[in-house]
PDB file of C-alpha atoms in Angstrom:
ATOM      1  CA  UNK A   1      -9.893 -16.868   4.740  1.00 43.00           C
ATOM      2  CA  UNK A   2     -12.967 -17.476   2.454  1.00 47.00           C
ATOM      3  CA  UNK A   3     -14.230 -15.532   0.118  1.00 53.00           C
ATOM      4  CA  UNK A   4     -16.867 -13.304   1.085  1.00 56.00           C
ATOM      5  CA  UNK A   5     -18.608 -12.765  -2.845  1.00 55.00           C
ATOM      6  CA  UNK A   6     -18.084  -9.621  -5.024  1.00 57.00           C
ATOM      7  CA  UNK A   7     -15.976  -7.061  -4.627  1.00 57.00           C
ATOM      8  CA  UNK A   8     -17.067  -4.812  -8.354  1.00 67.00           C
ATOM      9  CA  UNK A   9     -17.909  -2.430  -5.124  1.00 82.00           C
ATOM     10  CA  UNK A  10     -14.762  -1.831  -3.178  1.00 91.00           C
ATOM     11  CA  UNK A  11     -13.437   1.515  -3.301  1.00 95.00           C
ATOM     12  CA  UNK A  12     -10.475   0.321  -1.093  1.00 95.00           C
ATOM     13  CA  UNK A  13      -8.604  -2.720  -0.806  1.00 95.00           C
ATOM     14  CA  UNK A  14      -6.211  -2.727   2.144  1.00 94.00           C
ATOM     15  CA  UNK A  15      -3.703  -5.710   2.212  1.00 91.00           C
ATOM     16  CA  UNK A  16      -3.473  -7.078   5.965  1.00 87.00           C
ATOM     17  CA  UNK A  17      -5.545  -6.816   8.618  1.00 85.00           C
ATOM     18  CA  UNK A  18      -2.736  -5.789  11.318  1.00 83.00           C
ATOM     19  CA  UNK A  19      -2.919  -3.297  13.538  1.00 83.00           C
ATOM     20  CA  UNK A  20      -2.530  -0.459  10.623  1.00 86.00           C
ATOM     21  CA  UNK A  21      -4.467  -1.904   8.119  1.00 90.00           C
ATOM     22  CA  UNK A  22      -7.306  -2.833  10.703  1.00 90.00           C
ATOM     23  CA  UNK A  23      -7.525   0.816  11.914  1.00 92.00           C
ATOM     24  CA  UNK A  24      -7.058   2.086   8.290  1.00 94.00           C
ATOM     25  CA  UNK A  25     -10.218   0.167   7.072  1.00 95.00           C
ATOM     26  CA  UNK A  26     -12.274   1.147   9.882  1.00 95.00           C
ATOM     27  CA  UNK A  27     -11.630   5.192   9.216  1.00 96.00           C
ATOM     28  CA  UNK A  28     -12.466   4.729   5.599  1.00 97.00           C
ATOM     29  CA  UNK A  29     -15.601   2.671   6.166  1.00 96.00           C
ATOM     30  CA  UNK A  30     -16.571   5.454   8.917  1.00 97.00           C
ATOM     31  CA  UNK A  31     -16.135   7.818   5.697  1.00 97.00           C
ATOM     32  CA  UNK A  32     -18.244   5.829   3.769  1.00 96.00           C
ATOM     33  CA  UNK A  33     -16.095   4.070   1.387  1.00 96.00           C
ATOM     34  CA  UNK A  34     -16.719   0.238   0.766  1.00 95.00           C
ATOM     35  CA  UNK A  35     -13.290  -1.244   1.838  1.00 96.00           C
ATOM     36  CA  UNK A  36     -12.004  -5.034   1.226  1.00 94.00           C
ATOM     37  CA  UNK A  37      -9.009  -6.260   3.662  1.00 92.00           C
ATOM     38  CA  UNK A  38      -7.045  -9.313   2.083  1.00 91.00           C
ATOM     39  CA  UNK A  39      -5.173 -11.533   4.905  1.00 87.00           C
ATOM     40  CA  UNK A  40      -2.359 -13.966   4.195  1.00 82.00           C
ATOM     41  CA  UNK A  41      -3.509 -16.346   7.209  1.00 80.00           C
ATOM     42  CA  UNK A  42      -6.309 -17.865   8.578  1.00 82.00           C
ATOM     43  CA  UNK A  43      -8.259 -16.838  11.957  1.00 81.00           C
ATOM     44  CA  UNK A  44      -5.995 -17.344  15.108  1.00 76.00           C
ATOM     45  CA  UNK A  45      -7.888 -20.129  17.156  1.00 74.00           C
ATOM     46  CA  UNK A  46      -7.916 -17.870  20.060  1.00 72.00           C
ATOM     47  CA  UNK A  47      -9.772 -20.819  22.611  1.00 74.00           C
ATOM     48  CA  UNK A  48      -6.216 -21.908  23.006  1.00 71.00           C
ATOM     49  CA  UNK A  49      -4.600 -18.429  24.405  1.00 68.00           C
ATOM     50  CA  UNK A  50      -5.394 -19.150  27.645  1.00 69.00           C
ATOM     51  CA  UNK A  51      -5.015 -15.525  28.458  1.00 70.00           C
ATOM     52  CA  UNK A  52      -7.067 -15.622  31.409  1.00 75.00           C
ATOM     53  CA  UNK A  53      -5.394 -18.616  33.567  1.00 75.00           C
ATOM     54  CA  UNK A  54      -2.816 -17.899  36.063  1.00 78.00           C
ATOM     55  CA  UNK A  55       0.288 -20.104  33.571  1.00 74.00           C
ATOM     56  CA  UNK A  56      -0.431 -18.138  30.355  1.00 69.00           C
ATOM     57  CA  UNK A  57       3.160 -17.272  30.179  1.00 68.00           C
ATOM     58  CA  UNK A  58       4.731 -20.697  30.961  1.00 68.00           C
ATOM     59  CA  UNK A  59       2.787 -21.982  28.211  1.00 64.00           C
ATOM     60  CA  UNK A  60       1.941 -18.664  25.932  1.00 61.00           C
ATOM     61  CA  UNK A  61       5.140 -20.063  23.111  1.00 62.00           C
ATOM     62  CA  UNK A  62       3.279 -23.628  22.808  1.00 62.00           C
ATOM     63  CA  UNK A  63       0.377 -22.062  20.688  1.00 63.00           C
ATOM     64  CA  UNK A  64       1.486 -18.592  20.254  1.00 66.00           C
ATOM     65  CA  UNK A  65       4.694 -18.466  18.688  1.00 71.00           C
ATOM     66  CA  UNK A  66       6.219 -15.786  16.957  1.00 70.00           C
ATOM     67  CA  UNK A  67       8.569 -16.900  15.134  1.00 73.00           C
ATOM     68  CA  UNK A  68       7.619 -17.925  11.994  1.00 71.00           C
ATOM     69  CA  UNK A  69      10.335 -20.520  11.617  1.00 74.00           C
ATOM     70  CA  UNK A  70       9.148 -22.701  14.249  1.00 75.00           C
ATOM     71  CA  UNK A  71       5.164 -22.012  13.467  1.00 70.00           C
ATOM     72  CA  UNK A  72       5.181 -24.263  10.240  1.00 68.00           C
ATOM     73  CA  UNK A  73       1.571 -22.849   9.740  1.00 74.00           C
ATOM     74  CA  UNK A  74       0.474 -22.569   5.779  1.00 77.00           C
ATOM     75  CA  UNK A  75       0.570 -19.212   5.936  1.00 77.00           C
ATOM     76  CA  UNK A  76       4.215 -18.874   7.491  1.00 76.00           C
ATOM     77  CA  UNK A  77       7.259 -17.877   5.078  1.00 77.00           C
ATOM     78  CA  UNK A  78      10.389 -19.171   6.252  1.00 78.00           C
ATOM     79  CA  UNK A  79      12.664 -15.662   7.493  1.00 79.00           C
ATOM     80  CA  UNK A  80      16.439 -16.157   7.238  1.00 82.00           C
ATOM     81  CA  UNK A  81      17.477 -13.236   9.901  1.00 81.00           C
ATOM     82  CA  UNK A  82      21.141 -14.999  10.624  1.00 82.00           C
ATOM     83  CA  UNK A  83      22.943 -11.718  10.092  1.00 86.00           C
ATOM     84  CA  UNK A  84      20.438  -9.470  11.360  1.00 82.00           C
ATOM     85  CA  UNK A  85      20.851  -7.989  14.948  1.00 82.00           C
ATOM     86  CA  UNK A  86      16.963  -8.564  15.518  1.00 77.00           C
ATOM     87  CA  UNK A  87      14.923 -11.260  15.109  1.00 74.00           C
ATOM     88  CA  UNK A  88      11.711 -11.154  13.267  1.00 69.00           C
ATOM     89  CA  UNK A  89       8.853 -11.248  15.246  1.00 70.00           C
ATOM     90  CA  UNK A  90       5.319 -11.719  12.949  1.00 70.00           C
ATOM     91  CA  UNK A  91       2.090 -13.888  12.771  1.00 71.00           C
ATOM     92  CA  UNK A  92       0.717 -14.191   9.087  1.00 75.00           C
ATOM     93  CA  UNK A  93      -3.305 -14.521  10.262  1.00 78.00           C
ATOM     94  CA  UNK A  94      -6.211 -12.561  10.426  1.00 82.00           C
ATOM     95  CA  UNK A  95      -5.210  -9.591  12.764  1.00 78.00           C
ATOM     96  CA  UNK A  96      -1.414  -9.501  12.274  1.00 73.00           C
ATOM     97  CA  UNK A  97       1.445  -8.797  14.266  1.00 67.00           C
ATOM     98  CA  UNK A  98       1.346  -5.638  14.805  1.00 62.00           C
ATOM     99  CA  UNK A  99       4.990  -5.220  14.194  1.00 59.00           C
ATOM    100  CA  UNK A 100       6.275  -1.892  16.054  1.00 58.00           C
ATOM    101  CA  UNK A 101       9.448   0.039  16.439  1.00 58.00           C
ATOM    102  CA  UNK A 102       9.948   2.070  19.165  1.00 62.00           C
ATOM    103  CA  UNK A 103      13.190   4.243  20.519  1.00 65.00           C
ATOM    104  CA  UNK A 104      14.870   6.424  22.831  1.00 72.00           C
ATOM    105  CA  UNK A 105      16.834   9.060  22.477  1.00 77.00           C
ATOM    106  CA  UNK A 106      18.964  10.210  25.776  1.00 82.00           C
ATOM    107  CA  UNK A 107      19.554  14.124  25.156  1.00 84.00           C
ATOM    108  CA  UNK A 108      22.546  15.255  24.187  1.00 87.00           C
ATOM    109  CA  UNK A 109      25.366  16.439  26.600  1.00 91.00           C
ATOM    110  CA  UNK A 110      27.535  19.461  25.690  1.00 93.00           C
ATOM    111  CA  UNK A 111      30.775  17.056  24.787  1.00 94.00           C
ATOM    112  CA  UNK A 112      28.341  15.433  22.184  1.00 93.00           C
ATOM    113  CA  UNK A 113      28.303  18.309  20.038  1.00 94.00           C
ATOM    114  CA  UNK A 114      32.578  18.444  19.908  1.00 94.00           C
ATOM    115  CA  UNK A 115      33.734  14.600  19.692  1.00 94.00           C
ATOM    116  CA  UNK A 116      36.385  15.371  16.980  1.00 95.00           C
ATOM    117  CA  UNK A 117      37.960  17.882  19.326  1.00 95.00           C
ATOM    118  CA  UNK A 118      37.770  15.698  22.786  1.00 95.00           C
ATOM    119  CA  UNK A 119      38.072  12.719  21.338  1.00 94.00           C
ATOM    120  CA  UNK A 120      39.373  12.363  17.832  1.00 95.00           C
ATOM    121  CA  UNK A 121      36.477  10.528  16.389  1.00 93.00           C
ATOM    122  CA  UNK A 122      33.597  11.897  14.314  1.00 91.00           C
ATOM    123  CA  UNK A 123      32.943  15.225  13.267  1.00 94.00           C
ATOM    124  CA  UNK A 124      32.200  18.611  15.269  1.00 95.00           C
ATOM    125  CA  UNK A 125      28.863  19.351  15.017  1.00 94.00           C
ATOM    126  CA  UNK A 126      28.511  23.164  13.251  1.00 94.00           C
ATOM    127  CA  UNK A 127      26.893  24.499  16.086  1.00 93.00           C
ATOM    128  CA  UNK A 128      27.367  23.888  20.181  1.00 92.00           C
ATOM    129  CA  UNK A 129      24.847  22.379  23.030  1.00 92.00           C
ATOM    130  CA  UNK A 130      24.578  26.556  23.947  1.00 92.00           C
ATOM    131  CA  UNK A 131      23.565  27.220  20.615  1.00 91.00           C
ATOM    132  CA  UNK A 132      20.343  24.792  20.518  1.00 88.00           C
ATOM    133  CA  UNK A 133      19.224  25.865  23.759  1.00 84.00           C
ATOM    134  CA  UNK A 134      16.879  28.815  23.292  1.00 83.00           C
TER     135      UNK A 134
END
């Protein structure tokens, strides 16, 4: 990115311009503070996304790749994630990844709450299924 002149203003400096630090440096510039986002990477040349034509997804990991091992852009850090059980999935450029986590939780059955007793492994919970329901 280039520099865009003096920043003896800012009252906030947010570093990345992912989704979190995007949406956190609009809400303090709608509160008036004068806010400065620093990015790692360059501007994603988004003419080649081809989001719009029928093959995006045959060809979508030619120019869009999210593994930053294969990238080899400037802004990439090699991520060793052997021994993890996920991969890393991240873009270092203006905008970010937008890395997210999500879950879910299946609610708990009755025998959940007593697997040292039916099953000899873990602990009993302190309290029963029963006990949680009003």
């Amino acid at each position: 990115m280039t520099d865009q002149g003096n920043r003896a203003g800012t009252d906030v400096v947010i570093v990345g311009s992912g989704f979190t630090g995007a949406l956190t440096a609009g809400r303090f510039a709608e509160a008036g503070y004068s806010v400065t986002v620093i990015e790692r990477g360059e501007w994603p040349d988004y003419s080649s996304s081809r989001a719009e034509q029928p093959d995006f997804e045959a060809g979508s990991g030619n120019n869009w790749v999210v593994n930053p091992n294969r990238r080899n852009s400037r802004a990439d850090q090699p991520i060793d994630d052997a021994d993890s059980d996920i991969a890393a999935i991240m873009l270092n450029a203006v905008g970010g990844s937008s890395v997210a986590y999500g879950g879910q939780w299946h609610r708990s059955m009755p025998s959940d709450f007593c697997t040292r007793s039916l099953e000899g492994v873990g602990d009993d919970w302190p309290l029963s299924y029963e006990d949680l329901i009003p």
